[in-house]
Coordinates of C-alpha atoms in Angstrom, one line a residue:
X1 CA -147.5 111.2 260.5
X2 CA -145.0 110.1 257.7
X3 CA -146.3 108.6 255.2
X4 CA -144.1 105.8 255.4
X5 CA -143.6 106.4 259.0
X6 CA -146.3 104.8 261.5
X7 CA -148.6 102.1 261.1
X8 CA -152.1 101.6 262.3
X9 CA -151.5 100.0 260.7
X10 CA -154.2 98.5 259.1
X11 CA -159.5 92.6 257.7
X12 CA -163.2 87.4 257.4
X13 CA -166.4 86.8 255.9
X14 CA -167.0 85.4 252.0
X15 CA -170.1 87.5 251.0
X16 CA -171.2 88.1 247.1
X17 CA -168.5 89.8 245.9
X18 CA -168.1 87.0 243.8
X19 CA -171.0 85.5 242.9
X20 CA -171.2 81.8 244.7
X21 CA -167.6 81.9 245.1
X22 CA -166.5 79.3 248.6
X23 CA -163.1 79.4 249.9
X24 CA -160.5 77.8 247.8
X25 CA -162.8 78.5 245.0
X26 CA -161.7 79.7 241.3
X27 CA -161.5 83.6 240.9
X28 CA -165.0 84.9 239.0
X29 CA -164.3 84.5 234.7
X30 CA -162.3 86.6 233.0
X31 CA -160.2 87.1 236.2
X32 CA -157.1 85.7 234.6
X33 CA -157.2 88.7 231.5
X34 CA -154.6 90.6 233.0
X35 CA -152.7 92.9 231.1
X36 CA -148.9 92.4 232.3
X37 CA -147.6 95.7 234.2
X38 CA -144.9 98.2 232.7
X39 CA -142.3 97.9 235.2
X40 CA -140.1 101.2 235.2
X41 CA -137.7 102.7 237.7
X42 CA -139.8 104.6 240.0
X43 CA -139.8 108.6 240.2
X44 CA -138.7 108.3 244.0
X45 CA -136.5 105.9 244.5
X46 CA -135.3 104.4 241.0
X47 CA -133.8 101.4 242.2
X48 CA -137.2 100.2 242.9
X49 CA -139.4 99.6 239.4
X50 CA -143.0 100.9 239.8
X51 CA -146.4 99.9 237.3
X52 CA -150.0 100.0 237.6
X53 CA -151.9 97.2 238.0
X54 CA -155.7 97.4 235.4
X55 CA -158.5 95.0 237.8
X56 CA -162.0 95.2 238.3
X57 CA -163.8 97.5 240.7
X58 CA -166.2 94.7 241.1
X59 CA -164.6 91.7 240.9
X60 CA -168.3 90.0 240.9
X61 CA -168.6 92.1 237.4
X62 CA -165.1 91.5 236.2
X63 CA -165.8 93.1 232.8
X64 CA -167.6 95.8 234.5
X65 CA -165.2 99.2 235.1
X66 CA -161.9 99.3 236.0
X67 CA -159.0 100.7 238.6
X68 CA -155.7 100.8 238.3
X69 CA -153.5 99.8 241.2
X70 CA -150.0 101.2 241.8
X71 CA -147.5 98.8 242.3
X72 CA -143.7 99.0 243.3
X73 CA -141.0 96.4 243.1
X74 CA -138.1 96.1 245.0
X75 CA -135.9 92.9 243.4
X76 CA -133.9 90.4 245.3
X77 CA -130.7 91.8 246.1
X78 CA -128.9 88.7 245.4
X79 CA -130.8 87.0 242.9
X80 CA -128.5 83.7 243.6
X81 CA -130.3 83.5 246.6
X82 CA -133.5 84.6 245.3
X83 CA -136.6 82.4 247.2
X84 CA -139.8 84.1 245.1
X85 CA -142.3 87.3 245.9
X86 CA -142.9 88.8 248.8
X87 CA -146.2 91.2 249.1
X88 CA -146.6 93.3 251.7
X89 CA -148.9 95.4 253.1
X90 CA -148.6 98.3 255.9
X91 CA -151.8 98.3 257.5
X92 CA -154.6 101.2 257.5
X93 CA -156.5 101.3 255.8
X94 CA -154.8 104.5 254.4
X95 CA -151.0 103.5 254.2
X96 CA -149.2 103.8 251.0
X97 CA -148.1 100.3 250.4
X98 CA -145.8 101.6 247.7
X99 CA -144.0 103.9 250.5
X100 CA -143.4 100.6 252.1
X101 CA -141.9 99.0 249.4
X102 CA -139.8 101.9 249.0
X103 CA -138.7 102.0 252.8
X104 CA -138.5 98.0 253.4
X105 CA -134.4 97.8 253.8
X106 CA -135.5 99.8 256.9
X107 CA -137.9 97.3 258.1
X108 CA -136.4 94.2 256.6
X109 CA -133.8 91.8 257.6
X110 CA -130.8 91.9 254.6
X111 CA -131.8 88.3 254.8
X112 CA -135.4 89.0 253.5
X113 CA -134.0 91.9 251.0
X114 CA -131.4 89.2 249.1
X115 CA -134.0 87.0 248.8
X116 CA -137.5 88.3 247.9
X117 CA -138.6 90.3 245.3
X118 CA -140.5 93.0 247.7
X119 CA -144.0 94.1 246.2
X120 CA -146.0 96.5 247.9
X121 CA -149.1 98.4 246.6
X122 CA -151.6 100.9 246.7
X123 CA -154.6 99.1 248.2
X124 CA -157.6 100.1 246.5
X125 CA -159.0 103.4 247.8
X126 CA -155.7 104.1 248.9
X127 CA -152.8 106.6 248.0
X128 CA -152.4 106.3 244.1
X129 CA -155.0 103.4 243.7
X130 CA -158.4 105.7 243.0
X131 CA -158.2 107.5 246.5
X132 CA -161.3 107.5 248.6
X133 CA -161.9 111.3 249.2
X134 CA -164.2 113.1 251.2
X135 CA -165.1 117.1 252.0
X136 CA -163.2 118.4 255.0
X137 CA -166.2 120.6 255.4
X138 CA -168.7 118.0 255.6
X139 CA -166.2 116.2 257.9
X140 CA -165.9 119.2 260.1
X141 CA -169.6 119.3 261.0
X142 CA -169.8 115.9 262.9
X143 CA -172.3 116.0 265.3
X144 CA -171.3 115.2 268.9
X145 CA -170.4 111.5 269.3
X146 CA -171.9 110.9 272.7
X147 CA -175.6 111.6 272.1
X148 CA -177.9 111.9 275.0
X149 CA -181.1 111.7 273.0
X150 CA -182.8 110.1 270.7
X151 CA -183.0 112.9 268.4
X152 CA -179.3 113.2 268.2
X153 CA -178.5 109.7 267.7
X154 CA -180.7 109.8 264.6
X155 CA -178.3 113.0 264.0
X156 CA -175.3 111.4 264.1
X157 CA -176.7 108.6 261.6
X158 CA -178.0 111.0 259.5
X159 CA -174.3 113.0 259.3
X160 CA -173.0 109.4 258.2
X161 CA -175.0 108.9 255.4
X162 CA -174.5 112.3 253.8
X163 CA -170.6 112.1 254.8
X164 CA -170.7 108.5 252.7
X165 CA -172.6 110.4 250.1
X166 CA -169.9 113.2 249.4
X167 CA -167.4 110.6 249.9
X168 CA -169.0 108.6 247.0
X169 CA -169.8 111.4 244.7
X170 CA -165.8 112.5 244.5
X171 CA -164.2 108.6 245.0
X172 CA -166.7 107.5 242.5
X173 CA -167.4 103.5 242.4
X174 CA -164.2 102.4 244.3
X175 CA -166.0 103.9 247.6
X176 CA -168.5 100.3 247.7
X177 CA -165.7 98.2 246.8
X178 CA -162.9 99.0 249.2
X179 CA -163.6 95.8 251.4
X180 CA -160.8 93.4 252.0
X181 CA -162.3 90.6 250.5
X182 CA -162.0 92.9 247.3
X183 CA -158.4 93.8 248.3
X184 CA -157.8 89.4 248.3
X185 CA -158.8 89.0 244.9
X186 CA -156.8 92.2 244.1
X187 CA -153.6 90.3 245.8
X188 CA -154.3 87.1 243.5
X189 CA -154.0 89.4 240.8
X190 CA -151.1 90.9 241.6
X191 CA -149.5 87.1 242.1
X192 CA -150.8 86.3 238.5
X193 CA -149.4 89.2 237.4
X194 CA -146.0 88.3 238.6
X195 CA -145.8 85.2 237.0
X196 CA -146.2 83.7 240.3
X197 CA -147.5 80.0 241.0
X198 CA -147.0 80.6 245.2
X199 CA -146.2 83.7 246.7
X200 CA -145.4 84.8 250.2
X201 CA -147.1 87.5 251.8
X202 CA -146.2 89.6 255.2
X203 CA -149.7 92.0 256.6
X204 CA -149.1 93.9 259.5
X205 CA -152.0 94.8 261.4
X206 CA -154.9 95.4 259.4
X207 CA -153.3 93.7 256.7
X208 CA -154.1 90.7 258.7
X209 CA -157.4 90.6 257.9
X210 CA -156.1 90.3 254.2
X211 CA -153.7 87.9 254.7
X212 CA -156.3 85.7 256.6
X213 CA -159.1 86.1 254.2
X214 CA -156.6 85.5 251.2
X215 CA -155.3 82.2 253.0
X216 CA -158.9 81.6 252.9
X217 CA -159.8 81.8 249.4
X218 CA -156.3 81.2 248.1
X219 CA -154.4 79.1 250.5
X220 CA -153.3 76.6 247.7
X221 CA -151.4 79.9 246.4
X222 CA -149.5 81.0 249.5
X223 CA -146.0 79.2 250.0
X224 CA -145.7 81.2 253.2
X225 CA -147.2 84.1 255.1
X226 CA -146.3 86.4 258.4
X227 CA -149.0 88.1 260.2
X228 CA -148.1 90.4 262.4
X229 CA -150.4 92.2 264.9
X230 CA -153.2 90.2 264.6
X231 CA -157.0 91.5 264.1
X232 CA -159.5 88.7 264.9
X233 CA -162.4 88.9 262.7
X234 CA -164.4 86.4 264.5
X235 CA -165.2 88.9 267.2
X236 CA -169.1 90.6 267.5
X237 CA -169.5 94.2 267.7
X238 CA -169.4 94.1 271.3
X239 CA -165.7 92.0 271.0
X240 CA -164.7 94.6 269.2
X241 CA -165.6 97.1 271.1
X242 CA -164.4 95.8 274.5
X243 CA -160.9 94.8 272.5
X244 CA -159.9 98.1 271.1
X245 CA -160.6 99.7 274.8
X246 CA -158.7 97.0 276.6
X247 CA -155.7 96.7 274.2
X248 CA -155.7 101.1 274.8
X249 CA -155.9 101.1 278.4
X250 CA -153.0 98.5 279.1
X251 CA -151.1 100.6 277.2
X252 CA -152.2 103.7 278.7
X253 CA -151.2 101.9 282.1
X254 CA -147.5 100.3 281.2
X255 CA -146.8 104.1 279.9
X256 CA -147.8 105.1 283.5
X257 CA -145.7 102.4 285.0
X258 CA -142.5 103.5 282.6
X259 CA -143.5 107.4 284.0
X260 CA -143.0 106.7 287.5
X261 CA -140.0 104.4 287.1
X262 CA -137.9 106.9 284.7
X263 CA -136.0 109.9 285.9
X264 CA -136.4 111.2 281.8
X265 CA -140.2 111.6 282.5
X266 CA -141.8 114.7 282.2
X267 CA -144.5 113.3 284.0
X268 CA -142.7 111.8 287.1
X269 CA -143.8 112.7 290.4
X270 CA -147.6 113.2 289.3
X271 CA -150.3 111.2 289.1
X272 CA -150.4 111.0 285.4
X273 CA -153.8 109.4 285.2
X274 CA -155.8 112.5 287.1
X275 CA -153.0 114.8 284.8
X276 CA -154.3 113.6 281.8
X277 CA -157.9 113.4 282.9
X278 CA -157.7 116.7 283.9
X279 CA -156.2 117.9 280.3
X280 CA -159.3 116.1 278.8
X281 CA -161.8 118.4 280.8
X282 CA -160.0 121.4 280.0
X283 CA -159.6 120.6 276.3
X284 CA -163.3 119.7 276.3
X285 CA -164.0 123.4 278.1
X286 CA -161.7 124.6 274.8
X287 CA -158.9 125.7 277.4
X288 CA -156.1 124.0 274.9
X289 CA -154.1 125.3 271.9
X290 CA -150.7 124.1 270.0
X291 CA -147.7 125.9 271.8
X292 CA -146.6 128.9 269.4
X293 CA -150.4 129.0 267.9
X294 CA -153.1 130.1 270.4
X295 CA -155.7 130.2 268.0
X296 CA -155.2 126.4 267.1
X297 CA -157.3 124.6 269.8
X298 CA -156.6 120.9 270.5
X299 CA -159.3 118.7 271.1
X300 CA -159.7 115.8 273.9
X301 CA -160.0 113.8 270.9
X302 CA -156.6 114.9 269.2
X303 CA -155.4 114.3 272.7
X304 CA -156.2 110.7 273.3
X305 CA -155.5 109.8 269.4
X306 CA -151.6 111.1 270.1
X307 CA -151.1 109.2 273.0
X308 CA -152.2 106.3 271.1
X309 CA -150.6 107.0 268.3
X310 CA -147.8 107.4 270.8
X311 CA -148.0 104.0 271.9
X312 CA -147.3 102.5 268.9
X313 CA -143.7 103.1 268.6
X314 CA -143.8 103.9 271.6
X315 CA -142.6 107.3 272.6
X316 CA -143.5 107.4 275.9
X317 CA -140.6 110.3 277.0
X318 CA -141.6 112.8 273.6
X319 CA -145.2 111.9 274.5
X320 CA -145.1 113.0 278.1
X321 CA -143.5 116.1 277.2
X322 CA -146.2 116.5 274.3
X323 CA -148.7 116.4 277.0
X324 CA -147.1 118.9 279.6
X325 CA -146.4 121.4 276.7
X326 CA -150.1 121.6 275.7
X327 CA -151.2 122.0 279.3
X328 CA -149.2 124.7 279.8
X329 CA -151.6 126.8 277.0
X330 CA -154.9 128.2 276.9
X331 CA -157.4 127.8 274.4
X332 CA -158.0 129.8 271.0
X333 CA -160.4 129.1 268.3
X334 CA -159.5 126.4 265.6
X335 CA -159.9 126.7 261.9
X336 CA -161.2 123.9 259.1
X337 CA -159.4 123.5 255.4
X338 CA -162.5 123.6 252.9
X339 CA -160.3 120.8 250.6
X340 CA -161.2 117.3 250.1
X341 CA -159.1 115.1 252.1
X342 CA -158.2 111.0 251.6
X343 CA -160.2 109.6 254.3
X344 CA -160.8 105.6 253.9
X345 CA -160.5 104.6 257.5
X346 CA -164.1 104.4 258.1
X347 CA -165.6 103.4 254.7
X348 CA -163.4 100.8 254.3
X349 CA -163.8 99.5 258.1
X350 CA -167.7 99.6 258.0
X351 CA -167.0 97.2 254.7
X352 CA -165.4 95.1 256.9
X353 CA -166.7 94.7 260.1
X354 CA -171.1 94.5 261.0
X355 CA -170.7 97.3 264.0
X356 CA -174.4 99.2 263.9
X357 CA -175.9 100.1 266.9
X358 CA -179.6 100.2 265.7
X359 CA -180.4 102.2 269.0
X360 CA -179.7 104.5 271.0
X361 CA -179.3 102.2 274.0
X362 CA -177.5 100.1 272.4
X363 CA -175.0 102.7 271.4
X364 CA -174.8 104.2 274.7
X365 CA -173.6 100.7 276.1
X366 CA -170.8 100.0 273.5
X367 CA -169.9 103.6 274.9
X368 CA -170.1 102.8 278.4
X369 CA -168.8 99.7 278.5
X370 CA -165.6 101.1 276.6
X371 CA -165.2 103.9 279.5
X372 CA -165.3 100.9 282.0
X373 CA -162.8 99.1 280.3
X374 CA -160.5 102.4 279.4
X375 CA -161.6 105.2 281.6
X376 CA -158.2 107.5 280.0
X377 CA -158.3 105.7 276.4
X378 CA -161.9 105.3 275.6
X379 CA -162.3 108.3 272.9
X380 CA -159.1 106.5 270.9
X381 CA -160.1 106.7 267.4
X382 CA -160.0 103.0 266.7
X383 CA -162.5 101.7 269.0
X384 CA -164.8 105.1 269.0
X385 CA -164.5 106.6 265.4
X386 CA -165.4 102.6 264.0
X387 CA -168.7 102.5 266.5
X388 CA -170.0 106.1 265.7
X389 CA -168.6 106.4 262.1
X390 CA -170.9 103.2 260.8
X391 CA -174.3 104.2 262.5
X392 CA -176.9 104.7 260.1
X393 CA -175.1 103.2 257.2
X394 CA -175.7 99.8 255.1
X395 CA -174.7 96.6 256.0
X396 CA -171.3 95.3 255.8
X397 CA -170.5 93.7 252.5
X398 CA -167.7 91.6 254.3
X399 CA -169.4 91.0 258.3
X400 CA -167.6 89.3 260.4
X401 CA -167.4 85.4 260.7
X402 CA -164.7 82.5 261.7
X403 CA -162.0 82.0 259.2
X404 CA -161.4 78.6 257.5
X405 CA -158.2 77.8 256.3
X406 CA -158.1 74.8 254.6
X407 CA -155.7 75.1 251.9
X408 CA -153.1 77.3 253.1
X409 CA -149.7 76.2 254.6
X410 CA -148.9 77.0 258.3
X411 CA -149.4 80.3 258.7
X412 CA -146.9 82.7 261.2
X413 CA -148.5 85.0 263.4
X414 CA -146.5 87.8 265.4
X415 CA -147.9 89.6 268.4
X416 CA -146.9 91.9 271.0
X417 CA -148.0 91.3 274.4
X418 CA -148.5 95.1 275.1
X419 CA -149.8 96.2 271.2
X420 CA -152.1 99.3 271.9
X421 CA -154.6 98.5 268.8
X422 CA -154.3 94.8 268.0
X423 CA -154.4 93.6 271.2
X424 CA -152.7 90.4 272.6
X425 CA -156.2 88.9 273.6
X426 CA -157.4 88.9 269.8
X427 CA -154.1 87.2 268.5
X428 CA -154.8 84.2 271.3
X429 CA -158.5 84.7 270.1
X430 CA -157.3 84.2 266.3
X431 CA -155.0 81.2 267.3
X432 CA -157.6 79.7 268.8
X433 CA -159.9 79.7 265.8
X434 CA -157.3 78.6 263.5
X435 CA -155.8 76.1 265.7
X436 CA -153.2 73.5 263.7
X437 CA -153.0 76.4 260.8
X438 CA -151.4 79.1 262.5
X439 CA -148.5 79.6 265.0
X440 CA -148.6 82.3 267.2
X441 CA -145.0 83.9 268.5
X442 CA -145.2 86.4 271.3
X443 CA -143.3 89.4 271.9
X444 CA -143.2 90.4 275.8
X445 CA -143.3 94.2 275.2
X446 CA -144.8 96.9 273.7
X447 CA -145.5 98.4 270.9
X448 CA -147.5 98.2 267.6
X449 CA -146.0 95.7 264.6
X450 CA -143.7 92.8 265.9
X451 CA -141.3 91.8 262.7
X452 CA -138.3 94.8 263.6
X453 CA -138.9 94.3 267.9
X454 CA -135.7 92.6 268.7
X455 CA -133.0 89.8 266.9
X456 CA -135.3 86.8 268.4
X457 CA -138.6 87.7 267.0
X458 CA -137.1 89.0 263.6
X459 CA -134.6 85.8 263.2
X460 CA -137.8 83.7 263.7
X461 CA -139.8 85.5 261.1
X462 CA -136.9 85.5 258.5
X463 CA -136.2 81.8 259.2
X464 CA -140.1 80.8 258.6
X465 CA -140.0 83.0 255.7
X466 CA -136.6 81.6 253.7
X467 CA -137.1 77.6 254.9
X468 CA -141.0 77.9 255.1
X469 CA -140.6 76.2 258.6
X470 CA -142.5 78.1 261.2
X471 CA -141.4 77.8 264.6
X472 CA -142.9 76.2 268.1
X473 CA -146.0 76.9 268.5
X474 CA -146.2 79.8 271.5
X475 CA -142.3 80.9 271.2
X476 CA -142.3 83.7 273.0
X477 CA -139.2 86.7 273.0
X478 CA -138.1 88.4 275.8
X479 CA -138.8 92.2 275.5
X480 CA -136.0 94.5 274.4
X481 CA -134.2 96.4 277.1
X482 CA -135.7 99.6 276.8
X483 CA -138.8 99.9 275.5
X484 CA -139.0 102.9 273.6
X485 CA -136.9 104.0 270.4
X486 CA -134.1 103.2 269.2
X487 CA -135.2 99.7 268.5
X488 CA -132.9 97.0 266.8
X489 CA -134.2 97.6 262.8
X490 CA -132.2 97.4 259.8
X491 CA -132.4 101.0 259.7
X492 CA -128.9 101.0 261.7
X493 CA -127.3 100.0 258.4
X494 CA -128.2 103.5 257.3
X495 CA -128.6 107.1 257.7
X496 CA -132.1 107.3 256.6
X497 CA -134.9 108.1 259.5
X498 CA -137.3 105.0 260.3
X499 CA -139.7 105.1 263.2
X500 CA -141.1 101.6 264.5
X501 CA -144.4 101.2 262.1
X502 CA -145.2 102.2 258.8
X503 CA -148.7 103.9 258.9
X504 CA -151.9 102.0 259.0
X505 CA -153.9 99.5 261.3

């Protein structure tokens, strides 16, 4: 994936990160001694000014050590017009919010770019902000994920705990304070840092979570703020679990609906469901390689994770031809790197969200129960890797709860009717939690992220953003005509490459 090129991405509990801090609350002391950042033009892309960022790893020690996040700034390109600071961020956790800085006149309107400073960053544990890094060895010897007995359930706890122990011995101290109620208090200081009184904010997917938990603790600070492919923290394990599997499957199904109704199809003619079930078994056997490479194998899992990853943009005709090009190839053995690797998908998600199946029956239903729900989709890595990747481990630091939003203005949150990760059931979920604080506009097709979709839903984002006037309450925009790529995006005005979502959650 590019790194500024597909977006997972992408989390609402207050928990003693800061010590007897409430929503709304002041920031912990000594939160306001901010050195002010060096802005310089940035390596890359000079017209955009890059700094660091000095805050606390623990922002309930603030004079405890130290991080440095990296920052980029894209100014208002008409400063006449100019409405105040926009932060972004891309999603993940792992996207390189700087990337998106650098790429935003492809996903904004020319509206938004005249008008808004655009600041993205490195979330902590992320990119150049103190990486979390872990051993591709250790992460090559995973047990199996589906355990049968008791003995390997314990197994596959046990294999968490020493991955989160390598991962901790090379991130150092960032690796237990990469939660997103860390990454809020992070965003204040970014706005302090700015010179900011209010600031607006835009989260896609996983960035959500940040934007709702900052609302939470710093609505008084927000002049406006887009969410866009909503994560509801409010949900149990079991919520989770049954979300991620559901959101997969109906994704899995409209690209089977596209297959049988387009002549461009690889696929057409078959019965793609028992196709790809059938490529499953025989990657499970080891029967599958990379075309070109036959000692490259490709596992059921690598499988499953493109499709999905193929339903973000989506690329339904590249990923049907993806699909017939590996089953036309036997198997072959398939080699590990020995390098560390940045891997802060799980630690930071197991932060965030209280998934622990404490047995093995209780594991073995979360599993089931997504195989009901997604019988093609259920080894996707966002519902699986999150429920086998946090057995055995702590607590979460940041569990799950209903948000309050008190002090923050109306909030604008952007969905996608057919979104294969942040499905459409946890935006209405969200809505429903935050009624008479958020507004919720739908999209009526498919794809992950909202904002770029088509004219209607971007004109109503940019509108909210410049007037800070949200729209009805359950607007809803007619999907484009086709639904893969091309989409409408401002990447037209250009000749630089832009797929639909920048990477993350």
């Amino acid at each position: 994936m590019g790194s500024t090129a597909r977006a997972l991405g992408g989390v609402v509990a207050v928990v003693a990160l800061v010590v007897g801090m409430t929503p709304g609350a002041a920031a912990a002391p000594g939160n306001d001694r901010l050195a002010a950042v060096d802005w310089r033009p940035c390596d890359e892309v000079p017209e955009v000014e890059c700094g660091v960022l000095r805050v606390p790893v623990d922002w309930a020690n603030p004079r405890g050590g130290t991080l440095d996040l990296a920052l980029a700034r894209r100014k208002a390109a008409d400063p006449a017009k100019r409405v105040g600071s926009l932060v972004i961020h891309p999603g993940g956790p792992g996207p390189s919010g700087v990337e998106f800085a650098y790429a935003a006149p492809y996903w904004f309107s020319q509206d938004v770019v005249d008008r808004f400073d655009i600041v993205g960053f490195d979330p902590r544990g992320v990119g150049r902000s103190s990486p979390i890094t872990c051993s591709a060895d250790v992460l090559a010897r995973r047990p199996s994920t589906y355990p049968t007995t008791q003995a390997g359930f314990a197994a596959l706890g046990s294999y968490n705990r020493e991955l989160a122990a390598d991962c901790r011995a090379r991130s150092g101290p960032v690796y237990d304070h990469s939660d997103s109620l860390s990454v809020v208090e992070d965003v204040d200081a970014i706005r302090r840092a700015l010179g900011e009184r209010k600031i607006n904010y835009y989260g896609l997917s996983y960035g959500t979570l940040v934007g709702q938990q900052y609302a939470e603790r710093h609505g008084r600070n927000l002049r406006a703020m887009v969410l866009d492919s909503n994560l509801d923290h409010g949900v149990d394990a079991w919520g989770f679990n049954e979300g991620t599997a559901t959101a997969a499957e109906d994704s899995f199904r409209e690209f089977v609906k596209w297959c049988g109704a387009t002549e461009s199809c690889a696929l057409r003619g078959r019965d793609v469901g028992a196709f790809f079930d059938d490529l499953l078994a025989r990657a499970d056997r080891g029967e599958i390689s990379e075309p070109g490479d036959p000692t490259r194998r490709v596992t059921a899992s690598q499988i499953v994770d493109y499709a999905l990853l193929s339903f973000y943009d989506p690329s339904w005709t590249q990923l049907a031809q993806w699909l017939v090009a590996r089953a036309e190839t036997a198997g072959g053995a398939k080699a590990f790197s020995t390098d560390a690797v940045a891997s802060p998908f799980v630690p930071m998600f197991c932060q965030d969200w209280q998934i622990r199946p404490r047995t093995l029956r209780e594991y073995t239903g979360l599993i089931r129960r997504a195989g009901e729900l997604a019988p093609h989709m259920s080894r996707a890595f966002l519902g699986h890797q999150v429920v086998h990747g946090c057995v055995g481990l702590p607590d979460a630091t940041n569990p799950q709860r209903r948000p309050r939003l008190s002090d923050s203005p109306t909030i604008l949150m952007l969905n996608n009717l057919h979104d294969p990760s942040t499905g459409y059931g946890w935006a209405t979920s969200l809505h429903r939690r935050t009624r008479g604080k958020t507004v919720l506009l739908t999209y009526e097709g498919w794809g992950h992220g909202s904002y770029l979709r088509t004219d209607c839903v971007r004109a109503a984002a940019d509108r909210y953003l410049i007037s800070a006037r949200a729209p009805l309450d359950g607007t809803r925009c007619a999907p484009a005509e086709s639904p893969e790529l091309p989409i409408p995006t401002a990447a037209a005005r250009t000749t630089a490459p832009v797929r639909a979502t920048p990477t993350g959650w």
